[in-house]
Amino acid sequence: MHSAIEERIIKPARNVIGALRLPGDKSISHRYGMLAAFAEGTSRFTNFSTGADCASTLKCMQALGATVNKLSDGTIEVTGMGGRVTPSAEALDCGNSGSTMRMISGLLAPQAGTFTLIGDESLSRRPMERIRKPLAEMGARLALTEGHAPIVIEGTPLQSIDFSTPVPSAQVKTCILLAGLQTQGKTTVHESVRTRDHSELALRAFGAELERTLGSVSIQGQQTLHAINAAVPGDLSSAAFFLCAAALFPNSGLVLDWLGLNPTRAALLDVLTALGAHISVLNLEEKNAELVGTVQVTGPTGGMRSTAITGALAAQLIDELPVLAAIAPYTSGGIRIRDAKELRVKESDRIALVAKNLRAMGAEVEEFEDGLDVPGGQTLHGATIDSGGDHRIAMAFSVAALRAEGETLIQGAESAAISFPEFFDLLDQVAER
Ligand code: S3P
């Protein structure tokens, strides 16, 4: 369900200072919610993602027979279906969430019954052939609508496979692993770029055995998942907006504690360091195999330098690229982004929208099929930003607005709630004006 279209004015800031603890990671929350709903027993999660995307996952799992309760202290309690879902007469609405749609497809393809998956306008444009192909190789009966949602699944027993993902995608990898979990044999997924490994870590936490090599993961079928209790680490992709905001100001000071620092997600810290920001990581600990810690950031006294994000790095930073591109004009030497064609098939065409909105703020930018060149040393002015209903575009340009001359109007600001409903309040809390 969408809230009303909302506009937000972002005023320039003098500095970014403060300490925050962020809501739980979206990727981990999707997986914990989905696996708990499929497992035996009752799981409890604190600091579960507050984003609408994870609510879509929980709603779908409820429609399939899981019991989900939100306790008075915010804990999410999920009682699982013990490996057998109940087909829902109604279509399963995945909202704006590609993770929900792609991962649930793998879970449902081997189950008995007919399932229809639908999504909002943006999700209904996004490519689904990438999951249909491996699932069909496993024997699944899954029909797309011209390569997109709605997806209709006629559940049927599947065979295990050995599959190499052509596009680096944790969602596709997870989809295959969840289907593989329900076959008789061993399923292996090979990937040329190691994508986020939350599914592997979560499956283990729920009691499944997996084998991992540098470039592959294998799962044996017919394993039973068991409920867990877990605290979800803060979302590093949400933190990215605040870390980049702090990097914009010399002598800023921002502390984020209980932040997820899984190495497959943490490339942003290296990029900010390359740009000259001072970053320290403290209090590292492991929780359900996920790394959690405190991050402190201070912007560089002489301003940010320049960097290039290409190859495997582009895939690992895919969700952080919009905000990095949005702060690039304020660096001295600019940021070059390539090998990021996937940005064109996210919640919006993020390459086109970043270029359009940077230009609206008076920046020079060159657009490529697979990236952007954003020169440094530029002065931006406030403008009207078209978020295209894409949460990460709305938040990225709210950060760029902090260093612009004059006010910026973010259109479609409500979209931030897809991953991060608290974003604007927290930004007000740390932006000194
Ligand atoms: C996600 C994987 C990425 C990412 C998305 C979340 C996940 O998508 O962009 O926001 O939780 O697995 P792809 O799998 O399409 O790369």
XYZ file of C-alpha atoms and ligand atoms in Angstrom:
449
model
C 0.000 0.000 0.000
C 1.374 3.424 -0.924
C 1.152 6.487 1.245
C 0.232 9.791 -0.396
C 2.736 11.496 -2.688
C 4.865 13.713 -0.503
C 7.346 16.529 -1.105
C 10.184 17.419 1.255
C 12.299 20.527 1.360
C 15.953 19.979 2.213
C 17.874 23.009 3.392
C 21.656 23.216 3.134
C 23.591 22.199 6.250
C 26.726 23.593 7.920
C 27.853 20.243 9.259
C 26.775 16.704 10.102
C 27.237 15.704 13.722
C 25.682 13.062 15.940
C 25.263 9.441 16.922
C 22.617 7.133 15.482
C 21.519 3.530 15.630
C 19.785 2.503 12.440
C 16.894 0.084 11.870
C 17.711 -3.451 10.808
C 19.222 -4.408 7.505
C 16.691 -4.887 4.713
C 18.472 -7.829 3.059
C 18.922 -9.707 6.341
C 15.346 -8.975 7.475
C 13.903 -10.371 4.216
C 15.884 -13.563 4.696
C 15.174 -13.969 8.412
C 11.470 -13.332 7.812
C 11.268 -15.759 4.912
C 13.315 -18.541 6.505
C 11.529 -18.203 9.862
C 8.196 -18.515 8.063
C 9.408 -21.686 6.349
C 11.127 -23.188 9.401
C 9.811 -25.272 12.280
C 9.092 -23.340 15.464
C 8.788 -19.717 16.523
C 11.547 -17.188 15.751
C 11.914 -13.770 17.312
C 13.718 -10.796 15.774
C 14.628 -7.471 17.302
C 15.588 -4.436 15.216
C 13.806 -5.967 12.201
C 13.749 -3.660 9.160
C 10.984 -1.055 9.380
C 10.883 -0.685 5.582
C 7.797 -1.390 3.492
C 9.761 -3.958 1.453
C 10.251 -6.294 4.421
C 6.603 -5.772 5.400
C 5.763 -7.107 1.905
C 7.806 -10.233 2.604
C 6.095 -10.790 5.959
C 2.647 -10.250 4.417
C 3.323 -12.796 1.685
C 4.585 -15.333 4.225
C 1.452 -14.797 6.340
C -0.709 -15.394 3.267
C 1.197 -18.667 2.809
C 0.418 -19.885 6.327
C 3.035 -18.409 8.685
C 1.935 -16.524 11.805
C 3.528 -13.111 12.228
C 3.096 -10.933 15.306
C 4.609 -7.609 16.240
C 5.094 -7.550 20.023
C 4.705 -4.366 22.075
C 8.491 -3.883 22.296
C 8.778 -4.056 18.493
C 10.008 -7.662 18.368
C 8.788 -9.522 15.278
C 7.647 -13.040 16.112
C 7.259 -15.532 13.273
C 5.843 -19.035 13.671
C 6.874 -21.155 10.724
C 5.022 -23.581 8.513
C 7.516 -26.415 8.935
C 8.456 -26.608 5.257
C 4.973 -26.842 3.759
C 3.194 -23.723 2.531
C -0.561 -23.283 2.091
C -1.440 -22.044 -1.408
C -3.139 -18.691 -1.200
C -6.233 -18.059 -3.322
C -5.250 -14.409 -3.563
C -2.234 -13.139 -5.509
C 0.847 -12.579 -3.337
C 1.618 -8.867 -3.457
C 5.368 -8.178 -3.375
C 4.835 -4.404 -3.539
C 8.024 -2.635 -4.638
C 10.298 -5.454 -3.522
C 12.387 -7.348 -6.074
C 13.984 -9.354 -3.242
C 10.575 -10.608 -2.097
C 9.455 -11.632 -5.569
C 12.674 -13.296 -6.702
C 13.426 -15.134 -3.460
C 9.850 -16.323 -2.803
C 9.693 -17.735 -6.342
C 12.462 -20.175 -5.424
C 10.735 -21.117 -2.213
C 7.373 -21.747 -3.920
C 8.408 -23.441 -7.178
C 8.811 -26.890 -5.491
C 5.694 -26.561 -3.296
C 2.299 -28.062 -4.116
C -0.251 -25.594 -5.483
C -0.639 -22.605 -7.774
C 0.793 -19.248 -6.763
C 0.521 -15.839 -8.422
C 3.040 -13.130 -7.589
C 2.303 -9.507 -8.374
C 4.047 -6.211 -7.689
C 3.635 -2.459 -8.094
C 4.283 -0.620 -11.362
C 8.045 -0.433 -10.825
C 8.417 -4.096 -9.828
C 6.216 -5.152 -12.759
C 8.794 -3.646 -15.137
C 11.800 -5.448 -13.629
C 13.444 -8.480 -15.298
C 12.345 -11.889 -14.008
C 13.813 -14.106 -16.749
C 16.933 -14.335 -14.559
C 15.000 -16.481 -12.062
C 12.744 -18.252 -14.567
C 15.695 -19.768 -16.432
C 17.446 -21.580 -13.540
C 14.133 -22.609 -11.994
C 12.950 -24.007 -15.362
C 16.227 -25.967 -15.584
C 15.286 -27.506 -12.245
C 11.936 -28.523 -13.745
C 9.819 -25.663 -12.394
C 6.629 -24.539 -14.121
C 6.782 -20.797 -13.880
C 5.162 -18.390 -16.352
C 6.167 -14.734 -16.658
C 4.263 -11.934 -18.347
C 6.580 -10.786 -21.172
C 9.607 -11.388 -18.987
C 8.093 -9.659 -15.963
C 5.557 -10.057 -13.171
C 2.833 -11.184 -12.749
C 4.448 -14.584 -12.244
C 2.320 -17.711 -12.105
C 3.922 -20.754 -10.484
C 2.459 -24.258 -10.784
C 4.347 -25.940 -7.984
C 6.023 -29.252 -8.840
C 8.917 -31.330 -7.437
C 12.290 -30.066 -8.714
C 15.707 -31.541 -9.475
C 18.923 -30.084 -8.131
C 21.210 -28.140 -10.505
C 24.690 -26.777 -10.977
C 24.211 -23.207 -12.163
C 26.454 -20.244 -13.005
C 24.736 -16.873 -12.591
C 25.289 -14.734 -15.716
C 24.531 -11.463 -13.831
C 25.901 -11.073 -10.301
C 22.755 -11.203 -8.151
C 22.237 -12.252 -4.549
C 18.513 -12.437 -5.202
C 18.951 -14.964 -8.014
C 21.474 -16.951 -5.951
C 19.021 -17.049 -3.043
C 16.127 -18.049 -5.278
C 18.100 -21.092 -6.507
C 19.292 -22.033 -2.995
C 15.736 -21.919 -1.618
C 14.544 -24.170 -4.445
C 17.617 -26.388 -4.003
C 16.808 -26.805 -0.315
C 13.681 -28.683 -1.395
C 15.178 -31.096 -3.984
C 16.614 -34.598 -3.475
C 20.184 -33.774 -4.526
C 22.864 -31.125 -4.146
C 22.409 -27.718 -5.801
C 25.413 -25.524 -6.572
C 25.463 -21.867 -7.592
C 28.657 -20.439 -9.090
C 29.183 -16.693 -9.205
C 32.019 -14.758 -10.814
C 31.581 -11.869 -8.377
C 30.817 -12.760 -4.787
C 27.480 -11.089 -4.054
C 26.125 -10.465 -0.554
C 26.109 -13.741 1.370
C 23.326 -13.110 3.890
C 21.347 -16.110 2.596
C 24.236 -18.473 3.144
C 24.795 -17.129 6.668
C 21.083 -17.122 7.500
C 20.498 -20.643 6.163
C 23.315 -21.860 8.409
C 21.887 -19.955 11.369
C 18.563 -21.755 10.787
C 20.435 -25.062 10.873
C 21.071 -25.900 7.212
C 24.458 -27.136 6.044
C 26.090 -25.435 3.070
C 29.457 -25.900 1.391
C 31.233 -22.795 0.201
C 34.255 -22.161 -2.013
C 35.559 -18.803 -3.187
C 33.226 -18.802 -6.180
C 30.414 -21.175 -5.305
C 27.899 -22.310 -2.723
C 26.218 -25.723 -2.531
C 23.207 -26.845 -0.580
C 21.961 -30.372 -0.021
C 18.207 -30.788 -0.404
C 15.705 -32.030 2.177
C 17.144 -30.184 5.171
C 14.854 -28.897 7.901
C 15.164 -25.322 9.141
C 14.747 -24.531 12.834
C 13.595 -21.269 14.429
C 16.147 -18.771 15.770
C 16.189 -15.643 17.921
C 18.254 -12.830 16.445
C 18.897 -9.101 16.543
C 19.142 -7.653 13.036
C 22.208 -5.425 12.526
C 21.669 -1.835 11.332
C 21.407 -1.420 7.567
C 24.701 -0.392 5.967
C 22.949 0.654 2.733
C 20.783 3.033 4.774
C 23.861 4.151 6.715
C 25.449 5.001 3.344
C 23.354 8.173 3.125
C 24.615 9.364 6.508
C 28.205 8.278 5.944
C 28.257 10.175 2.632
C 26.566 13.182 4.244
C 29.277 13.264 6.922
C 32.010 12.867 4.283
C 30.780 16.105 2.664
C 31.816 18.259 5.630
C 35.351 18.752 6.970
C 35.394 18.099 10.723
C 32.022 16.392 10.717
C 31.548 13.656 13.294
C 29.098 10.818 12.973
C 28.942 7.596 14.966
C 26.738 4.685 13.927
C 26.630 1.753 16.294
C 25.259 -1.781 15.906
C 25.822 -1.493 12.162
C 25.962 -4.542 9.886
C 29.506 -4.820 8.514
C 29.320 -8.027 6.503
C 32.412 -7.887 4.237
C 30.281 -8.506 1.118
C 28.478 -5.248 1.914
C 31.189 -3.030 3.358
C 33.000 -1.805 0.210
C 31.561 1.660 0.825
C 33.935 2.130 3.749
C 36.907 1.545 1.426
C 35.540 3.956 -1.160
C 34.955 6.701 1.406
C 38.461 6.110 2.734
C 39.844 6.402 -0.830
C 37.970 9.707 -1.102
C 39.807 10.924 1.997
C 37.211 10.435 4.749
C 38.514 9.261 8.127
C 36.767 6.070 9.117
C 37.229 3.926 12.197
C 35.523 0.653 12.932
C 35.175 -0.296 16.596
C 33.559 -2.998 18.738
C 33.421 -5.620 15.985
C 31.485 -8.721 16.987
C 29.756 -11.616 15.270
C 26.013 -12.280 15.636
C 24.504 -15.256 13.850
C 27.608 -15.182 11.622
C 26.968 -11.542 10.628
C 29.600 -8.949 11.565
C 28.330 -5.994 13.572
C 30.248 -2.950 14.779
C 30.455 0.785 15.355
C 31.560 3.103 12.562
C 32.887 6.609 13.124
C 33.337 8.978 10.206
C 34.855 12.433 9.833
C 34.954 14.333 6.550
C 38.403 15.192 5.149
C 39.705 18.665 6.062
C 40.832 19.374 2.521
C 37.659 17.976 0.916
C 37.134 14.661 -0.843
C 39.467 13.489 -3.604
C 38.400 11.296 -6.555
C 37.829 7.626 -7.258
C 36.710 5.107 -9.857
C 34.193 2.347 -9.204
C 34.364 -0.380 -11.842
C 34.310 -4.168 -12.218
C 33.425 -6.301 -9.191
C 33.367 -3.206 -6.979
C 30.439 -1.792 -8.959
C 28.419 -4.970 -8.315
C 29.262 -4.953 -4.607
C 28.294 -1.285 -4.262
C 25.221 -1.424 -6.443
C 22.824 0.053 -3.851
C 25.289 2.751 -2.764
C 26.108 4.061 -6.260
C 23.255 6.611 -6.434
C 24.423 8.427 -3.288
C 28.100 8.211 -4.299
C 27.226 9.743 -7.686
C 25.147 12.410 -5.945
C 28.081 13.576 -3.778
C 30.637 13.241 -6.595
C 30.382 16.890 -7.787
C 31.671 17.959 -4.342
C 34.868 15.886 -4.668
C 37.947 17.504 -6.144
C 38.492 15.025 -8.961
C 35.063 13.458 -9.530
C 33.841 9.864 -9.517
C 33.839 7.501 -12.485
C 31.343 4.628 -12.394
C 31.306 1.763 -14.945
C 30.163 -1.882 -15.155
C 26.980 -0.865 -13.363
C 24.409 -1.593 -16.077
C 22.258 -3.296 -13.424
C 21.445 0.183 -12.105
C 19.147 0.589 -15.104
C 16.848 -2.226 -13.932
C 16.529 -1.364 -10.246
C 13.435 0.308 -8.759
C 14.030 2.954 -11.466
C 16.628 3.498 -14.194
C 19.054 4.850 -11.625
C 21.683 5.942 -14.171
C 19.170 8.107 -16.059
C 17.585 9.546 -12.903
C 20.899 10.353 -11.217
C 22.069 12.154 -14.374
C 18.770 14.028 -14.733
C 18.723 15.172 -11.111
C 22.405 16.138 -11.029
C 21.772 18.289 -14.114
C 18.716 19.834 -12.423
C 21.081 20.936 -9.629
C 23.391 22.522 -12.206
C 26.005 19.775 -12.338
C 27.833 18.528 -15.368
C 27.586 14.743 -15.783
C 28.185 12.277 -18.589
C 25.917 9.257 -18.866
C 27.062 5.866 -20.193
C 25.101 2.693 -20.807
C 26.816 1.134 -17.760
C 27.673 4.122 -15.611
C 28.389 7.803 -15.161
C 31.281 10.264 -15.161
C 30.680 12.968 -12.592
C 33.412 15.613 -12.644
C 34.516 17.109 -9.343
C 34.967 20.698 -8.224
C 31.394 21.690 -9.037
C 28.974 23.981 -7.221
C 25.378 22.798 -7.098
C 22.225 24.762 -6.537
C 18.941 23.665 -4.985
C 16.418 22.257 -7.463
C 13.288 20.168 -7.791
C 14.290 16.499 -7.669
C 12.326 13.793 -9.461
C 12.771 10.691 -7.309
C 10.820 8.582 -9.793
C 9.255 6.915 -6.745
C 12.661 5.327 -6.042
C 13.688 5.382 -2.374
C 17.423 5.491 -3.000
C 17.124 8.403 -5.468
C 15.009 10.412 -2.981
C 17.565 9.850 -0.207
C 20.682 10.306 -2.388
C 19.569 13.768 -3.519
C 18.556 14.767 0.001
C 22.242 14.228 0.829
C 23.463 16.185 -2.223
C 21.107 19.003 -1.148
C 23.020 19.470 2.127
C 25.926 21.118 0.294
C 23.930 22.904 -2.431
C 23.227 26.622 -2.587
C 19.558 27.164 -1.725
C 16.772 24.732 -0.945
C 16.013 21.480 -2.724
C 12.551 20.014 -3.169
C 12.383 16.211 -3.199
C 9.338 14.953 -5.088
C 8.121 11.499 -4.141
C 9.868 11.712 -0.769
C 7.477 9.109 0.704
C 9.365 6.456 -1.278
C 12.127 6.570 1.376
C 9.795 4.390 3.480
C 10.425 1.466 1.117
C 13.686 0.845 2.955
C 14.050 3.603 5.562
C 10.916 5.347 6.959
C 12.962 7.193 9.599
C 15.342 8.773 7.058
C 14.152 12.398 7.028
C 13.763 12.604 10.809
C 17.242 11.226 11.394
C 18.716 13.537 8.754
C 17.196 16.518 10.594
C 18.690 15.172 13.798
C 22.310 15.150 12.540
C 22.317 18.012 9.998
C 23.493 21.256 11.666
C 21.919 24.295 10.068
C 19.603 -7.609 -2.668
C 20.411 -7.797 -3.751
C 20.690 -6.756 -4.742
C 20.337 -5.378 -4.195
C 19.005 -5.342 -3.528
C 18.949 -6.331 -2.381
C 19.382 -8.737 -1.750
O 19.925 -6.994 -5.894
O 20.385 -4.411 -5.224
O 18.727 -4.053 -3.024
O 18.875 -8.526 -0.635
O 19.717 -9.863 -2.134
P 20.408 -8.059 -7.030
O 20.331 -9.410 -6.472
O 19.424 -7.849 -8.157
O 21.790 -7.625 -7.392
